[in-house]
Amino acid sequence: MAMAPSTAISLVCLLVIVLISHTSAQPSFLYHVCNNDRGNYTANSSYQTNLNTLLTSLYSNTQIDYGFYNFSQGQGPDKVNAIGMCRGDVKPDVCRSCLNDSRVLLTQHCPNQKEAIGWYDNCVLRYSNRSIFGIMESDPKYYIYALSNATNMDQFNQVLQDLVHNLTSKAASGDSRKKYAAGSAQGPSFQTIFSLLQCTPDLSEQECSDCLVASVEDIQSCCAGRINGRIGKPSCNLRFDTSPFYDSTVDTPQPSVPQAPPPDTNSTSTQGKSNTTTIVVAVVVPIVSIAALLILVCIFLRARKRRKNVDTDTEVDSEIEPIETLQFNFDNIRVATNNFSEANMLGKGGFGPVYKGMLSNGHEVGVKRLSMNSGQGDTEFKNEVQLVAKLQHRNLVRLLGFSLEKRERLLVYEFVPNKSLDYFIFDPVKRAHLDWERRYKIIGGIAKGLLYLHEDSRLRIIHRDLKASNILLDAEMDPKISDFGMARLFVVDQTQGNTSRIVGTYGYMAPEYVMQGQFSVKSDVYSFGVLVLEVVSGQKNSGFRYGEQVEDLLCFTWKNWRDGTASNLIDPTINNGSRNEIMRCIHIGLLCVQENLADRPTMASVVLMLSSNSITLPVPSEPGFFMQSRGLSAVQSWEYNSTATKSTKSVKAYSSEVLSTGNHPSR
């Protein structure tokens, strides 16, 4: 009886798993500690979920390219902080492999402890429920040293002390990416002494120096006169040997090929261990090689079956290799969009048009074709790819793939059928289709999407161009935030930054961003507040029409709120909505656009305000860019030095210049 292909594939994979489980084992740590004092977590708890998510991201994180990783996952008591550091001379792939082994073995050895640390030869991994970033810690620590002494102990110790002192200064003066130094010196009896010192690069120069100096002093108590020794601490490591154990070509923060640690030639059992190792290698290596080959065959067969009807090119640009997404063939996208025909165009933004496409497998997609003169270079393009490909949320547009061929740059998204929010909300006829229930749902969805970007994704992400045209509506009229080409990526603990290139859309940009180039999560909150007021009123922020009067939306809203006539803001086509909900949204919108960013709520607070009517809202203050009756305001003028003359321009004129040139005039 013939066996089905899928059954055969499954059996091959099962045999591979069984073979590997019997022939390979996780390498042991040099030393590890499970800290019971920090408490335990229960199985399937939020802490364990956060820990698993954080440690799983080790392998794909780009920070590993320079051998250091420090990130957090979760909030409050379930927040997990992790640090991974590789030896300064190892390549990124070796580093990832070492940290991957560490996260598997450490959670096995410390199955319930909230804090643990483990050392391998090539890396160290630690995690905790307390703050561990940028803090110099000397405990717990370990010593490993040879049993044999140097031939001339006093002279050996003196040469070693001089060597490690010199390397301490070099390691401590490293940058924020790597604090590492290795070198050698000529010892007694024609021996060469090799040494390596390293700190976690989140320490200051003084903290790194203090940690290493203490380790150098520890040599006297543990390893003085020994021909090799190691001292390991959470924040720094020191090692010396009379045999080379590191790649001597690496003397700057550039990863290189690691050298295997030398055998301990001073132990009486060295020769026996060497013979045993030779036998193990001779037996295990061929078996593991065969197993690896079978795994590749298995993966290839499964991938081929899954992608039988998907016409894509999976060769990813080398600079975007970590991105787990598909690279589409340009010709296939051209066919899918009918050669980018006008009939297939869905819209056109500042960075280029968006087309509807139909792939060969029948899937509808949206294709963003970046203009060659759009101002968005490869940096912004790859930024959008790297960000969106890793984001998964119902209120964010999902990136399906990309294309980088010749001079063409394409982004392929899920198809969102109902166009963008501005298509409905600013049209006097179409906005009648958006009753209050739908508008309130849209406001809440945008808030949840922003909350995910700011706090719930692996990295803190600031969108910087939140506006009605960047909110797409799906078949159920649920909102999806799009266009991450100008987004900025932050580490979790970073909250704000500066830029000399102001990008965005006038009217949605916060005062501190336009005036000083300062952006933060509160910049997005400001844009969200403007968007809320637009959804409530059905009119653009730049020109609110009330009877015969045309006024700035924020000015009109604030004056009416102050005078107790905020209902004048409500779109007349809304005739069936909850007046309390509508007024509450106006209130929240004003809180979000306050001039002082410290007074604006976080998106977590906004989501809570929208979901609970029992929460008392604070009293809003005057919004940013408030202008009395279109007259001059304190922020309406802007002085700057140009190359020729000193001029004064209005904020609007300044913003237009910035958006068209991409430059930020200095004050």
XYZ file of C-alpha atoms in Angstrom:
667
model
C 0.000 0.000 0.000
C 1.497 3.367 -1.008
C 2.154 5.935 1.698
C 0.730 9.451 1.257
C 3.398 12.155 0.715
C 2.221 14.181 3.740
C 2.428 11.055 5.935
C 5.937 10.319 4.686
C 7.030 13.879 5.443
C 5.604 13.666 8.952
C 7.375 10.360 9.595
C 10.685 11.778 8.365
C 10.300 14.781 10.691
C 9.370 12.501 13.592
C 12.449 10.335 12.987
C 14.610 13.453 12.891
C 13.243 14.662 16.221
C 13.753 11.272 17.843
C 17.272 10.997 16.407
C 18.252 14.425 17.665
C 16.773 13.841 21.113
C 18.997 10.763 21.499
C 22.192 12.151 19.998
C 22.417 15.756 21.176
C 22.051 17.567 24.456
C 22.007 21.179 25.559
C 25.566 22.227 26.492
C 26.082 22.908 30.183
C 26.710 26.332 31.674
C 30.081 27.206 33.137
C 28.040 28.469 36.068
C 24.468 29.525 36.753
C 22.389 30.911 39.638
C 18.651 30.770 40.278
C 17.750 33.576 42.683
C 14.972 32.380 44.970
C 14.981 35.694 46.853
C 13.225 37.446 43.952
C 10.231 35.113 44.156
C 8.675 32.519 41.879
C 6.163 32.653 39.071
C 3.406 30.139 38.359
C 2.986 28.159 35.171
C 1.061 29.926 32.379
C 1.149 33.207 34.324
C 1.566 36.610 32.697
C 5.145 36.704 33.936
C 5.976 33.412 32.236
C 4.319 34.608 29.018
C 6.333 37.832 29.086
C 9.525 35.903 29.877
C 9.011 33.459 27.004
C 8.199 36.276 24.572
C 11.254 38.250 25.617
C 13.683 35.336 25.442
C 12.263 34.102 22.131
C 12.993 37.508 20.573
C 16.683 37.126 21.409
C 17.466 35.230 18.244
C 15.914 37.724 15.819
C 16.833 40.989 17.524
C 19.211 43.131 15.497
C 21.020 44.373 18.601
C 22.671 40.948 18.738
C 24.685 42.017 15.683
C 27.015 43.791 18.048
C 26.727 41.283 20.864
C 24.460 42.971 23.380
C 20.734 42.784 24.089
C 18.686 44.564 26.775
C 14.928 44.716 26.551
C 11.800 44.489 28.694
C 8.437 42.833 28.247
C 5.207 43.493 30.107
C 4.082 46.024 32.669
C 3.965 46.358 36.459
C 4.743 43.300 38.593
C 4.731 41.048 35.501
C 7.416 43.080 33.714
C 10.528 41.090 32.786
C 13.938 42.666 32.105
C 16.609 40.703 30.268
C 20.257 41.243 29.367
C 22.235 39.097 26.959
C 25.892 39.756 26.170
C 28.269 37.825 23.968
C 32.039 37.737 24.135
C 33.454 40.606 22.125
C 35.128 38.488 19.452
C 32.239 36.239 18.395
C 30.225 36.538 15.207
C 26.489 37.392 15.317
C 25.432 33.842 14.344
C 27.610 32.339 17.092
C 26.213 34.915 19.500
C 22.614 34.087 18.612
C 23.274 30.369 18.949
C 24.848 30.830 22.370
C 22.005 33.019 23.654
C 19.448 30.605 22.237
C 21.104 27.740 24.137
C 21.165 29.959 27.235
C 17.470 30.829 27.211
C 16.517 27.132 26.794
C 18.830 25.836 29.507
C 18.321 28.671 31.991
C 14.544 28.269 32.052
C 15.042 24.503 32.507
C 17.438 24.941 35.425
C 15.338 27.743 36.968
C 11.795 26.709 35.969
C 9.908 29.035 38.336
C 12.397 31.633 39.519
C 11.788 35.213 38.444
C 15.509 35.970 38.449
C 18.308 33.845 36.993
C 21.711 34.154 35.341
C 23.833 31.708 33.350
C 27.335 31.923 31.884
C 28.632 30.134 28.796
C 32.094 30.607 27.332
C 30.694 32.788 24.530
C 27.853 34.584 26.307
C 25.982 35.420 29.505
C 22.195 35.694 29.881
C 20.242 37.068 32.819
C 16.672 38.110 33.516
C 14.800 39.552 36.469
C 11.579 41.211 37.591
C 13.584 44.165 38.931
C 15.501 46.876 37.106
C 18.900 45.592 35.930
C 19.734 48.010 33.104
C 22.678 50.342 33.612
C 23.346 49.027 37.130
C 26.772 47.688 38.068
C 26.425 44.409 39.969
C 29.240 42.185 41.271
C 27.190 39.329 42.702
C 26.638 36.499 42.142
C 30.123 35.671 40.842
C 32.186 32.599 40.026
C 35.881 31.616 39.792
C 37.397 28.939 37.537
C 41.161 28.317 37.553
C 43.809 25.727 36.739
C 45.377 23.461 39.361
C 48.946 24.143 38.168
C 51.045 27.194 38.972
C 53.258 29.251 36.702
C 56.999 28.469 36.770
C 57.906 31.907 38.156
C 54.807 32.974 40.066
C 55.968 36.443 41.153
C 57.064 37.496 37.695
C 53.972 35.900 36.138
C 51.695 37.806 38.531
C 53.441 41.107 37.798
C 53.121 40.724 34.018
C 49.486 39.656 34.402
C 48.680 42.633 36.648
C 50.203 45.096 34.169
C 48.327 43.474 31.285
C 44.865 43.441 32.902
C 45.259 47.009 34.211
C 45.975 48.247 30.684
C 43.050 46.272 29.275
C 40.734 47.598 32.017
C 41.184 51.162 30.764
C 40.650 50.112 27.157
C 37.487 48.116 27.906
C 35.962 50.800 30.141
C 36.443 53.480 27.469
C 34.350 51.529 24.935
C 31.117 52.925 23.538
C 27.470 52.103 24.221
C 27.661 49.097 21.883
C 30.707 47.290 23.252
C 33.048 47.590 26.228
C 35.605 44.912 25.414
C 39.379 44.557 25.300
C 41.756 41.657 24.706
C 45.519 41.476 24.495
C 48.683 39.584 25.386
C 52.052 40.119 27.057
C 55.308 38.182 27.267
C 55.613 36.327 30.582
C 58.406 34.320 32.207
C 59.958 31.226 30.620
C 58.939 32.350 27.106
C 55.258 32.084 28.022
C 52.706 34.462 26.487
C 49.868 35.545 28.752
C 46.546 36.185 26.992
C 43.705 38.084 28.663
C 40.189 39.301 27.879
C 38.043 41.779 29.840
C 34.501 42.884 29.097
C 31.600 44.832 30.665
C 27.957 45.133 29.707
C 27.971 48.278 27.519
C 25.014 49.869 29.364
C 27.453 50.769 32.178
C 29.221 54.108 32.331
C 32.992 54.223 31.906
C 33.457 54.619 35.658
C 31.083 51.763 36.517
C 32.794 49.429 34.060
C 36.184 50.390 35.431
C 35.039 49.781 39.021
C 33.693 46.328 38.137
C 36.878 45.282 36.319
C 39.220 46.726 38.953
C 37.405 44.681 41.606
C 37.779 41.590 39.398
C 41.510 42.263 38.994
C 41.788 42.429 42.782
C 39.919 39.114 43.007
C 42.790 37.452 41.112
C 44.841 37.631 44.305
C 42.272 35.647 46.273
C 41.404 33.045 43.673
C 43.929 32.649 40.924
C 47.271 34.283 41.775
C 50.093 32.341 40.169
C 47.750 30.041 38.248
C 48.382 29.739 34.521
C 44.705 30.362 33.683
C 41.635 31.687 35.414
C 38.183 33.177 34.969
C 36.173 35.576 37.092
C 32.557 36.043 36.068
C 30.102 38.656 37.412
C 26.724 39.923 36.169
C 28.238 43.196 34.909
C 31.739 42.161 33.829
C 34.028 39.241 33.030
C 37.783 38.648 33.211
C 39.772 35.746 31.798
C 43.455 34.950 31.329
C 45.384 31.964 29.992
C 48.800 30.966 28.682
C 47.118 29.590 25.543
C 45.238 31.771 23.019
C 41.462 31.565 23.469
C 40.148 34.611 21.578
C 40.408 35.957 18.037
C 43.442 38.250 18.178
C 42.322 40.122 15.040
C 39.424 41.668 16.938
C 40.652 44.765 18.744
C 37.739 47.033 17.871
C 33.966 46.553 18.398
C 33.589 44.327 15.332
C 32.364 40.726 15.760
C 34.691 38.008 14.519
C 35.104 34.250 14.510
C 35.517 32.867 18.053
C 38.381 30.569 18.987
C 37.526 27.445 20.921
C 38.754 27.554 24.562
C 41.983 25.568 25.054
C 42.079 22.337 27.007
C 43.334 22.495 30.583
C 46.774 20.971 30.078
C 47.502 21.017 33.795
C 44.909 18.531 34.941
C 45.991 14.927 35.426
C 42.984 13.736 33.476
C 43.555 15.961 30.423
C 44.760 13.200 28.101
C 41.835 10.951 29.003
C 39.390 13.773 28.449
C 40.966 14.544 25.099
C 40.613 10.946 23.928
C 37.017 10.833 25.127
C 36.247 14.069 23.335
C 37.742 12.723 20.109
C 35.560 9.633 20.281
C 32.427 11.649 21.034
C 33.118 14.037 18.169
C 33.796 11.167 15.763
C 30.441 9.572 16.622
C 28.165 12.527 17.227
C 29.196 14.897 14.437
C 28.243 12.571 11.535
C 24.923 11.739 13.201
C 24.063 15.374 13.854
C 25.090 16.269 10.291
C 22.742 13.635 8.893
C 19.979 14.858 11.205
C 20.520 18.439 10.050
C 20.311 17.333 6.416
C 17.047 15.523 7.102
C 15.654 18.620 8.815
C 16.468 20.725 5.773
C 14.762 18.197 3.497
C 11.732 18.177 5.790
C 11.509 21.980 5.889
C 11.926 22.198 2.115
C 9.137 19.694 1.443
C 6.725 21.396 3.810
C 7.523 24.863 2.496
C 7.067 23.654 -1.076
C 3.687 22.194 -0.253
C 2.482 25.341 1.551
C 3.621 27.681 -1.193
C 2.522 25.631 -4.178
C 0.118 28.333 -5.353
C 2.007 31.401 -4.098
C 4.040 33.082 -6.816
C 6.735 34.920 -4.803
C 10.468 35.390 -4.801
C 11.851 34.464 -1.378
C 15.339 35.854 -1.910
C 15.452 38.707 0.626
C 17.712 41.724 0.320
C 20.781 41.118 2.488
C 20.251 44.327 4.448
C 16.689 43.307 5.321
C 17.432 39.632 5.930
C 16.117 39.539 9.529
C 12.635 40.547 8.364
C 10.346 37.549 8.399
C 8.288 38.446 5.357
C 8.093 37.679 1.653
C 9.873 39.491 -1.126
C 7.588 39.708 -4.137
C 8.772 39.599 -7.705
C 8.258 42.997 -9.319
C 6.849 41.544 -12.542
C 4.228 39.603 -10.593
C 3.111 42.791 -8.824
C 3.045 44.646 -12.132
C 0.721 41.995 -13.568
C -1.410 41.987 -10.392
C -2.026 45.746 -10.691
C -2.581 45.674 -14.469
C 0.709 47.485 -14.999
C -0.164 50.019 -12.262
C -3.127 51.258 -14.249
C -5.079 54.381 -13.317
C -8.194 52.231 -12.954
C -6.516 50.289 -10.140
C -5.314 53.346 -8.256
C -6.862 53.619 -4.784
C -5.284 56.939 -3.849
C -2.121 58.984 -3.896
C -0.139 60.215 -0.925
C 3.009 62.237 -0.468
C 5.216 59.172 -0.986
C 3.458 57.761 -4.004
C 0.257 56.126 -5.266
C -1.485 53.053 -3.865
C -2.968 50.449 -6.204
C -5.347 47.559 -5.834
C -3.899 44.272 -7.012
C -4.972 40.670 -7.505
C -2.296 38.023 -6.967
C -2.221 34.814 -8.992
C -3.693 32.923 -6.019
C -6.763 35.213 -5.975
C -5.758 37.299 -2.948
C -6.496 41.006 -3.145
C -3.706 43.317 -1.992
C -2.908 46.996 -1.725
C 0.394 48.001 -3.354
C 2.171 51.197 -2.385
C 4.532 52.262 -5.175
C 7.038 54.701 -3.737
C 7.813 57.680 -5.923
C 11.447 57.975 -6.952
C 11.336 61.653 -6.007
C 9.094 61.177 -2.990
C 11.727 62.107 -0.426
C 11.436 58.697 1.190
C 14.777 57.006 0.676
C 15.879 53.479 1.414
C 16.124 54.312 5.107
C 12.433 55.183 5.407
C 11.461 52.283 3.179
C 13.358 49.725 5.242
C 12.125 51.404 8.396
C 8.544 50.803 7.339
C 9.290 47.208 6.364
C 11.092 46.438 9.617
C 8.371 48.007 11.721
C 5.193 46.832 10.073
C 6.360 43.271 9.329
C 6.718 42.625 13.062
C 3.456 44.250 14.146
C 0.296 42.216 14.603
C -2.840 44.031 15.789
C -6.377 44.213 14.485
C -6.157 48.017 14.278
C -2.936 48.091 12.249
C -2.642 47.417 8.532
C -0.769 44.141 7.984
C 2.256 44.116 5.696
C 2.306 41.063 3.413
C 5.549 41.686 1.562
C 7.798 44.042 -0.330
C 9.784 44.361 -3.529
C 13.240 45.839 -4.077
C 14.190 45.530 -7.734
C 16.100 47.963 -9.896
C 14.894 51.398 -8.785
C 11.424 50.209 -7.831
C 10.342 49.963 -4.206
C 6.958 48.456 -3.432
C 5.095 47.648 -0.231
C 2.380 45.003 -0.414
C -0.365 45.261 2.220
C -3.559 43.464 3.034
C -6.379 44.965 0.981
C -8.652 47.241 2.999
C -11.818 47.758 0.917
C -13.377 50.922 2.357
C -10.542 53.342 1.615
C -9.462 55.843 4.271
C -11.309 57.760 6.962
C -10.927 61.128 5.230
C -12.786 59.736 2.207
C -15.905 59.495 4.392
C -15.600 61.944 7.247
C -14.838 65.077 5.192
C -17.411 64.428 2.457
C -20.727 66.184 3.165
C -22.682 63.254 1.738
C -20.600 60.200 2.650
C -20.106 61.200 6.291
C -23.815 60.615 6.828
C -22.996 56.887 6.518
C -20.908 57.173 9.667
C -23.404 57.281 12.514
C -22.175 57.928 16.042
C -21.876 54.240 16.903
C -19.450 53.724 13.986
C -17.520 56.901 14.751
C -17.142 55.937 18.408
C -15.941 52.496 17.312
C -13.411 54.124 14.976
C -12.100 56.420 17.730
C -11.725 53.476 20.110
C -9.975 51.325 17.497
C -7.444 54.034 16.666
C -6.737 54.481 20.384
C -6.122 50.753 20.836
C -3.836 50.631 17.807
C -1.761 53.530 19.149
C -1.618 51.941 22.605
C -0.174 48.813 20.999
C 2.486 50.859 19.208
C 3.417 52.832 22.323
C 3.351 50.165 25.005
C 2.346 46.663 23.951
C 4.608 45.910 20.974
C 8.154 44.635 21.505
C 9.524 48.102 20.827
C 8.114 51.540 21.510
C 6.990 53.015 18.179
C 6.053 56.635 17.507
C 4.024 57.029 14.317
C 4.649 60.772 13.730
C 2.067 61.121 10.934
C -1.281 60.104 12.404
C -4.089 61.682 10.368
C -7.429 60.828 8.797
C -5.933 59.754 5.460
C -3.682 57.244 7.261
C -6.630 55.509 8.919
C -8.004 52.803 6.609
C -11.410 51.194 7.077
C -12.004 47.489 6.525
C -15.203 45.763 5.391
C -16.693 46.151 8.895
C -15.598 49.812 9.038
C -13.035 48.947 11.698
C -10.041 51.340 11.622
C -6.516 50.267 10.723
C -3.564 52.609 11.211
C -1.320 52.672 8.123
C 1.753 54.355 6.629
C 4.677 53.769 8.979
C 7.261 55.292 6.621
C 7.999 58.120 9.048
C 7.606 56.158 12.267
C 10.432 56.136 14.772
C 11.502 53.037 16.688
C 12.620 53.251 20.305
C 13.835 50.886 22.962
C 11.107 50.200 25.515
C 12.480 52.547 28.197
C 13.040 55.468 25.802
C 10.173 57.942 25.617
C 11.257 60.844 23.412
C 13.799 62.046 20.872
C 14.895 64.932 18.702
C 15.153 65.312 14.959
C 16.489 67.908 12.568
C 14.098 66.712 9.880
C 10.471 67.600 10.592
C 8.058 65.281 8.800
C 4.310 65.067 9.124
C 1.180 67.012 8.271
C 0.509 70.535 9.459
C -2.446 70.710 11.808
C -1.762 67.290 13.306
C 1.758 68.046 14.572
C 2.307 68.935 18.239
C 3.829 72.358 19.092
C 7.029 70.952 20.594
C 7.593 68.919 17.420
C 7.114 71.815 15.008
C 9.031 74.322 17.120
C 11.929 72.284 18.572
C 11.897 69.003 16.638
C 11.060 67.108 19.857
C 8.820 64.090 19.367
C 7.513 61.495 21.790
C 4.505 59.297 22.416
C 2.773 62.515 23.487
C 3.249 63.838 19.936
C 1.066 60.984 18.713
C -1.413 61.738 21.513
C -1.704 65.305 20.189
C -2.389 64.029 16.653
C -4.973 61.612 18.060
C -6.744 64.487 19.831
C -7.003 66.461 16.575
C -8.325 63.352 14.838
C -10.999 62.817 17.527
C -12.277 66.376 17.096
C -12.380 65.865 13.313
C -14.411 62.660 13.703
C -16.889 64.385 16.045
C -17.267 67.465 13.849
C -16.902 65.884 10.417
C -14.651 68.769 9.347
C -10.935 69.286 8.752
C -8.769 70.842 11.415
C -7.617 73.606 9.058
C -11.043 75.064 8.326
C -14.048 74.499 10.579
C -17.160 76.018 9.034
C -19.928 77.194 11.368
C -22.582 79.116 9.526
C -20.780 81.807 7.579
C -17.674 81.620 9.754
C -14.562 79.584 8.932
C -12.190 79.041 11.816
C -9.379 76.769 12.993
C -10.883 73.614 14.530
C -8.907 73.768 17.786
C -9.680 77.452 18.277
C -13.375 76.918 17.639
C -13.521 73.889 19.956
C -11.709 75.590 22.807
C -13.724 78.814 22.693
C -17.019 76.902 22.630
C -15.877 74.550 25.394
C -14.867 77.546 27.495
C -18.205 79.241 26.811
C -20.284 76.134 27.510
C -21.423 75.736 23.881
C -19.321 72.724 22.854
C -22.368 71.168 21.199
C -21.762 73.612 18.322
C -18.873 71.329 17.324
C -21.029 68.215 16.736
C -21.645 67.160 13.131
C -25.336 67.880 12.360
C -25.622 64.525 10.545
C -25.206 62.738 13.915
C -28.781 62.518 15.146
C -28.885 59.244 17.031
C -25.771 59.264 19.205
C -25.321 59.385 22.936
C -24.840 63.043 23.843
C -22.805 62.057 26.899
C -20.419 59.946 24.779
C -20.031 62.697 22.203
C -19.288 65.357 24.824
C -16.886 62.992 26.560
C -14.977 62.503 23.281
C -14.728 66.280 22.824
C -13.393 66.475 26.374
C -10.815 63.722 25.685
C -9.824 65.388 22.416
C -9.084 68.659 24.227
C -7.053 66.828 26.882
C -4.927 65.289 24.121
C -4.126 68.599 22.388
C -3.021 70.564 25.450
C 0.029 72.702 24.811
C 2.115 71.238 27.642
C 2.877 67.639 26.690
C 3.066 66.657 30.380
C -0.631 67.557 30.685
C -1.655 65.212 27.867
C -2.785 61.718 28.865
C -1.064 58.542 27.713
C -2.865 56.304 25.243
C -3.397 53.789 28.054
C -5.325 56.492 29.939
C -7.227 57.449 26.799
C -8.368 53.860 26.186
C -9.509 53.679 29.813
C -11.370 57.001 29.506
C -13.164 55.781 26.382
C -14.155 52.449 27.884
C -15.361 53.669 31.299
C -17.800 56.502 31.913
C -17.203 56.312 35.663
C -13.714 57.847 35.403
C -13.668 61.570 36.164
C -11.812 63.503 33.464
C -9.455 66.357 34.393
C -10.227 69.893 33.249
C -8.442 70.674 29.962
C -6.303 73.756 29.453
C -5.770 75.824 26.329
C -4.684 73.727 23.334
C -1.392 74.158 21.519
C -1.389 76.594 18.559
C -4.501 78.315 19.924
C -5.074 81.530 17.953
C -7.524 84.237 18.950
C -9.843 84.856 16.003
C -7.159 83.950 13.478
C -4.993 86.776 14.872
C -1.377 86.636 15.950
C -0.532 84.285 18.786
C 2.573 83.692 20.874
C 3.644 80.838 18.611
C 2.618 82.197 15.256
C 5.981 83.753 14.426
C 9.282 81.956 13.988
C 12.714 83.495 13.686
C 15.560 81.653 12.062
C 18.887 82.314 10.403
C 19.153 81.477 6.728
C 22.366 81.503 4.707
C 21.578 84.982 3.387
C 19.164 86.880 5.635
C 17.336 86.719 8.922
C 13.603 86.374 8.357
C 10.363 85.998 10.222
C 7.742 83.606 8.907
C 4.410 82.373 10.137
C 4.149 78.883 11.556
C 2.128 77.765 8.581
C 4.656 79.106 6.095
C 7.478 77.590 8.109
C 5.744 74.228 8.225
C 5.128 74.273 4.489
C 8.786 74.961 3.846
C 9.886 72.194 6.163
C 7.541 69.664 4.605
C 8.644 70.519 1.093
C 12.406 70.628 1.734
C 12.808 68.142 4.579
C 15.047 70.660 6.381
C 14.689 72.065 9.866
C 15.983 75.676 10.012
C 18.012 76.335 13.121
C 16.656 78.873 15.540
